[in-house]
Amino acid sequence: GEDVEQSLFLSVREGDSSVINCTYTDSSSTYLYWYKQEPGAGLQLLTYIFSNMDMKQDQRLTVLLNKKDKHLSLRIADTQTGDSAIYFCAESIGNTDKLIFGTGTRLQVFP
Amino acid sequence: DAGVIQSPRHEVTEMGQEVTLRCKPISGHNSLFWYRQTMMRGLELLIYFNNNVPIDDSGMPEDRFSAKMPNASFSTLKIQPSEPRDSAVYFCASSPRLAGVTGELFFGEGSRLTVL
């Protein structure tokens, strides 16, 4: 069945890079997404990558996609305390509107 | 636009009571989703609608859960009777469905339900 897996926690020092990893199962996914959830709020789209791309860069964010291994990663350069949040990886299921989310990775940034 | 609006933001109720959660999607969005978030299971898709029609309700846990979308601007998620294990944050999200546009979901702020 559909499953998206992430590690639960990541702790980094301010100024360092953070790398959050995700594995997914649906090889027909058209898009893969990274969402961010701040405390007490809903999820907001951070970035996405089309399934025929290997990499996408957007300011401090770099998304890498390895379709063969069904592995997605999000790199945040120069991580700031404001980046502390839960980060969710998500895959679209076939050509549907349905998104399946991972368990979320809680990123904690310390000074 | 005001974004996706959910109510109530917080609800505390006793086991056995009926709970109704409400959602107003972003105007013009064709798809609406209900998710449930818990520490143990993360973010689970319960049901989603397209053009007010339920498309996939395979995530609805039991017959105690029901969802409706009587028109394009309103949806409800009802739990009757509620149980302590239903305690969670329930999110509503909506999405435009335009050719060439990614399936980005716009989330509400959630309804935190506590069943005692």
CSV table of C-alpha atoms in Angstrom, one decimal:
chain,number,residue,atom,x,y,z
A,1,GLY,CA,0.0,0.0,0.0
A,2,GLU,CA,0.9,3.6,0.0
A,3,ASP,CA,3.5,4.5,2.7
A,4,VAL,CA,5.8,7.5,3.3
A,5,GLU,CA,8.5,7.2,5.9
A,6,GLN,CA,10.6,9.8,7.7
A,7,SER,CA,12.8,9.9,10.7
A,8,LEU,CA,11.1,11.5,13.7
A,9,PHE,CA,13.6,14.0,14.9
A,10,LEU,CA,16.6,16.0,13.8
A,11,SER,CA,18.6,18.5,15.9
A,12,VAL,CA,21.1,20.9,14.3
A,13,ARG,CA,23.1,23.9,15.3
A,14,GLU,CA,22.2,27.3,14.0
A,15,GLY,CA,24.1,28.1,10.8
A,16,ASP,CA,24.6,24.4,9.9
A,17,SER,CA,22.8,22.6,7.1
A,18,SER,CA,19.9,20.3,7.8
A,19,VAL,CA,19.0,17.3,5.7
A,20,ILE,CA,15.6,15.6,6.1
A,21,ASN,CA,15.1,12.3,4.4
A,22,CYS,CA,12.0,10.5,3.2
A,23,THR,CA,11.2,7.3,1.4
A,24,TYR,CA,7.9,6.7,-0.5
A,25,THR,CA,6.3,3.8,-2.3
A,26,ASP,CA,4.1,5.0,-5.1
A,27,SER,CA,6.3,5.0,-8.3
A,28,SER,CA,3.5,6.7,-10.2
A,29,SER,CA,3.6,9.9,-8.1
A,30,THR,CA,3.6,12.9,-10.3
A,31,TYR,CA,4.7,15.3,-7.7
A,32,LEU,CA,6.5,15.0,-4.4
A,33,TYR,CA,6.2,17.7,-1.8
A,34,TRP,CA,7.7,19.2,1.4
A,35,TYR,CA,5.3,20.8,3.8
A,36,LYS,CA,6.2,22.7,7.0
A,37,GLN,CA,4.1,22.8,10.1
A,38,GLU,CA,4.8,25.4,12.8
A,39,PRO,CA,3.5,25.0,16.3
A,40,GLY,CA,-0.3,25.3,16.6
A,41,ALA,CA,-0.8,25.8,12.9
A,42,GLY,CA,-1.7,23.9,9.8
A,43,LEU,CA,0.7,22.7,7.1
A,44,GLN,CA,2.1,25.0,4.5
A,45,LEU,CA,3.7,24.0,1.2
A,46,LEU,CA,7.4,24.7,1.3
A,47,THR,CA,8.4,23.3,-2.1
A,48,TYR,CA,7.7,20.5,-4.5
A,49,ILE,CA,9.4,18.6,-7.2
A,50,PHE,CA,8.1,17.1,-10.4
A,51,SER,CA,8.8,13.4,-10.7
A,52,ASN,CA,11.0,13.7,-13.8
A,53,MET,CA,13.4,16.0,-12.1
A,54,ASP,CA,16.4,15.1,-10.0
A,55,MET,CA,17.0,18.3,-8.1
A,56,LYS,CA,15.3,21.6,-7.4
A,57,GLN,CA,16.8,24.6,-5.7
A,58,ASP,CA,14.8,27.4,-4.1
A,59,GLN,CA,16.9,29.9,-2.1
A,60,ARG,CA,18.1,28.0,1.0
A,61,LEU,CA,16.2,24.9,0.1
A,62,THR,CA,17.5,22.0,-2.1
A,63,VAL,CA,15.3,19.0,-3.0
A,64,LEU,CA,16.9,15.9,-4.3
A,65,LEU,CA,14.9,13.0,-5.8
A,66,ASN,CA,16.2,9.5,-6.4
A,67,LYS,CA,13.4,7.8,-8.3
A,68,LYS,CA,15.1,4.5,-8.5
A,69,ASP,CA,15.4,4.3,-4.7
A,70,LYS,CA,12.1,6.2,-4.1
A,71,HIS,CA,14.1,8.6,-1.9
A,72,LEU,CA,13.5,12.3,-1.4
A,73,SER,CA,15.5,14.7,0.7
A,74,LEU,CA,15.2,18.3,1.7
A,75,ARG,CA,18.4,20.3,2.5
A,76,ILE,CA,18.1,23.6,4.4
A,77,ALA,CA,21.3,25.6,4.1
A,78,ASP,CA,22.3,28.0,6.9
A,79,THR,CA,19.5,26.7,9.2
A,80,GLN,CA,18.0,29.4,11.5
A,81,THR,CA,16.0,29.1,14.7
A,82,GLY,CA,12.9,30.1,12.7
A,83,ASP,CA,13.3,26.9,10.7
A,84,SER,CA,12.3,24.9,13.8
A,85,ALA,CA,9.1,23.1,12.9
A,86,ILE,CA,7.8,19.7,11.7
A,87,TYR,CA,8.6,18.9,8.1
A,88,PHE,CA,6.3,16.5,6.1
A,89,CYS,CA,7.2,14.8,3.0
A,90,ALA,CA,4.1,13.9,0.8
A,91,GLU,CA,3.5,12.0,-2.4
A,92,SER,CA,0.6,12.4,-4.9
A,93,ILE,CA,-1.1,9.1,-5.7
A,94,GLY,CA,-1.3,8.5,-9.4
A,95,ASN,CA,-3.3,11.2,-11.2
A,96,THR,CA,-5.6,11.8,-8.2
A,97,ASP,CA,-5.8,14.8,-5.9
A,98,LYS,CA,-4.9,12.5,-3.0
A,99,LEU,CA,-1.7,13.3,-1.0
A,100,ILE,CA,-0.2,10.8,1.4
A,101,PHE,CA,2.0,12.4,4.1
A,102,GLY,CA,4.9,11.0,6.0
A,103,THR,CA,5.0,10.9,9.8
A,104,GLY,CA,6.8,14.2,9.9
A,105,THR,CA,10.4,15.1,11.1
A,106,ARG,CA,10.6,17.5,14.0
A,107,LEU,CA,13.6,19.8,13.3
A,108,GLN,CA,15.0,21.5,16.3
A,109,VAL,CA,17.6,24.3,15.8
A,110,PHE,CA,19.8,25.2,18.8
A,111,PRO,CA,22.1,28.3,19.1
B,1,ASP,CA,-8.7,35.4,0.6
B,2,ALA,CA,-9.3,34.4,4.2
B,3,GLY,CA,-7.9,30.9,3.7
B,4,VAL,CA,-9.5,27.7,4.8
B,5,ILE,CA,-11.6,28.3,7.9
B,6,GLN,CA,-12.3,25.6,10.5
B,7,SER,CA,-14.4,25.7,13.6
B,8,PRO,CA,-14.3,25.1,16.4
B,9,ARG,CA,-10.6,25.6,17.0
B,10,HIS,CA,-10.8,23.6,20.3
B,11,GLU,CA,-13.5,21.2,21.5
B,12,VAL,CA,-13.6,19.3,24.8
B,13,THR,CA,-16.4,16.8,25.1
B,14,GLU,CA,-17.3,13.7,27.0
B,15,MET,CA,-17.3,10.2,25.6
B,16,GLY,CA,-20.5,9.3,23.8
B,17,GLN,CA,-21.3,12.9,22.7
B,18,GLU,CA,-21.7,13.9,19.1
B,19,VAL,CA,-19.0,16.1,17.7
B,20,THR,CA,-19.4,18.2,14.5
B,21,LEU,CA,-16.4,19.9,12.9
B,22,ARG,CA,-16.9,22.5,10.2
B,23,CYS,CA,-14.8,23.7,7.3
B,24,LYS,CA,-15.1,26.5,4.8
B,25,PRO,CA,-12.7,25.9,1.9
B,26,ILE,CA,-11.1,28.6,-0.2
B,27,SER,CA,-13.5,30.0,-2.7
B,28,GLY,CA,-13.0,28.4,-6.2
B,29,HIS,CA,-11.2,25.3,-4.9
B,30,ASN,CA,-12.7,22.1,-6.2
B,31,SER,CA,-11.2,19.6,-3.8
B,32,LEU,CA,-11.6,19.3,0.0
B,33,PHE,CA,-9.8,17.0,2.3
B,34,TRP,CA,-10.2,16.0,6.0
B,35,TYR,CA,-7.0,14.8,7.8
B,36,ARG,CA,-6.5,13.7,11.3
B,37,GLN,CA,-3.2,14.2,13.2
B,38,THR,CA,-2.0,12.3,16.2
B,39,MET,CA,1.3,11.7,17.8
B,40,MET,CA,1.0,7.9,17.2
B,41,ARG,CA,-0.2,7.8,13.6
B,42,GLY,CA,0.9,11.2,12.2
B,43,LEU,CA,-1.2,12.8,9.5
B,44,GLU,CA,-3.9,10.4,8.1
B,45,LEU,CA,-6.2,11.2,5.2
B,46,LEU,CA,-9.8,10.4,6.3
B,47,ILE,CA,-11.8,11.4,3.2
B,48,TYR,CA,-11.7,13.8,0.3
B,49,PHE,CA,-14.3,15.4,-2.0
B,50,ASN,CA,-14.0,16.7,-5.5
B,51,ASN,CA,-16.8,19.0,-6.7
B,52,ASN,CA,-18.7,18.2,-3.5
B,53,VAL,CA,-18.7,14.4,-4.3
B,54,PRO,CA,-16.9,12.0,-1.9
B,55,ILE,CA,-14.1,10.4,-3.9
B,56,ASP,CA,-12.2,8.3,-1.4
B,57,ASP,CA,-13.4,7.6,2.2
B,58,SER,CA,-11.2,4.6,2.8
B,59,GLY,CA,-9.4,6.4,5.6
B,60,MET,CA,-12.6,6.9,7.7
B,61,PRO,CA,-11.9,4.8,10.7
B,62,GLU,CA,-15.4,3.5,11.6
B,63,ASP,CA,-19.1,4.0,11.0
B,64,ARG,CA,-19.0,6.5,13.8
B,65,PHE,CA,-17.4,8.9,11.4
B,66,SER,CA,-19.3,10.6,8.6
B,67,ALA,CA,-18.5,13.6,6.4
B,68,LYS,CA,-20.7,15.7,4.1
B,69,MET,CA,-20.2,18.5,1.6
B,70,PRO,CA,-23.6,19.9,0.8
B,71,ASN,CA,-22.2,22.7,-1.3
B,72,ALA,CA,-18.9,24.1,-2.6
B,73,SER,CA,-18.3,26.3,0.4
B,74,PHE,CA,-19.0,24.1,3.4
B,75,SER,CA,-18.2,20.7,4.8
B,76,THR,CA,-18.7,18.9,8.1
B,77,LEU,CA,-17.0,15.9,9.8
B,78,LYS,CA,-19.2,14.3,12.4
B,79,ILE,CA,-18.3,11.8,15.1
B,80,GLN,CA,-21.2,10.0,16.8
B,81,PRO,CA,-20.7,8.7,19.4
B,82,SER,CA,-17.2,10.1,20.2
B,83,GLU,CA,-14.6,8.0,22.1
B,84,PRO,CA,-11.4,9.1,23.9
B,85,ARG,CA,-9.3,7.5,21.0
B,86,ASP,CA,-10.8,10.1,18.7
B,87,SER,CA,-8.8,12.8,20.4
B,88,ALA,CA,-6.6,14.4,17.8
B,89,VAL,CA,-6.2,17.6,15.7
B,90,TYR,CA,-8.5,17.4,12.6
B,91,PHE,CA,-7.4,19.4,9.6
B,92,CYS,CA,-9.4,20.5,6.6
B,93,ALA,CA,-7.6,21.4,3.4
B,94,SER,CA,-8.7,22.5,0.0
B,95,SER,CA,-7.0,22.5,-3.4
B,96,PRO,CA,-7.6,24.0,-6.8
B,97,ARG,CA,-7.8,21.6,-9.6
B,98,LEU,CA,-6.4,23.4,-12.7
B,99,ALA,CA,-4.5,21.9,-15.5
B,100,GLY,CA,-0.7,22.3,-15.1
B,101,VAL,CA,-1.1,23.3,-11.4
B,102,THR,CA,0.4,21.1,-8.7
B,103,GLY,CA,-1.9,19.5,-6.2
B,104,GLU,CA,-1.0,22.0,-3.5
B,105,LEU,CA,-3.1,21.7,-0.4
B,106,PHE,CA,-4.1,24.7,1.6
B,107,PHE,CA,-4.7,23.8,5.2
B,108,GLY,CA,-6.8,25.3,7.9
B,109,GLU,CA,-5.5,25.8,11.4
B,110,GLY,CA,-7.1,22.7,12.6
B,111,SER,CA,-9.7,21.7,15.2
B,112,ARG,CA,-8.2,20.2,18.4
B,113,LEU,CA,-10.6,17.6,19.8
B,114,THR,CA,-10.3,16.2,23.3
B,115,VAL,CA,-12.8,13.4,24.3
B,116,LEU,CA,-12.8,12.7,28.0
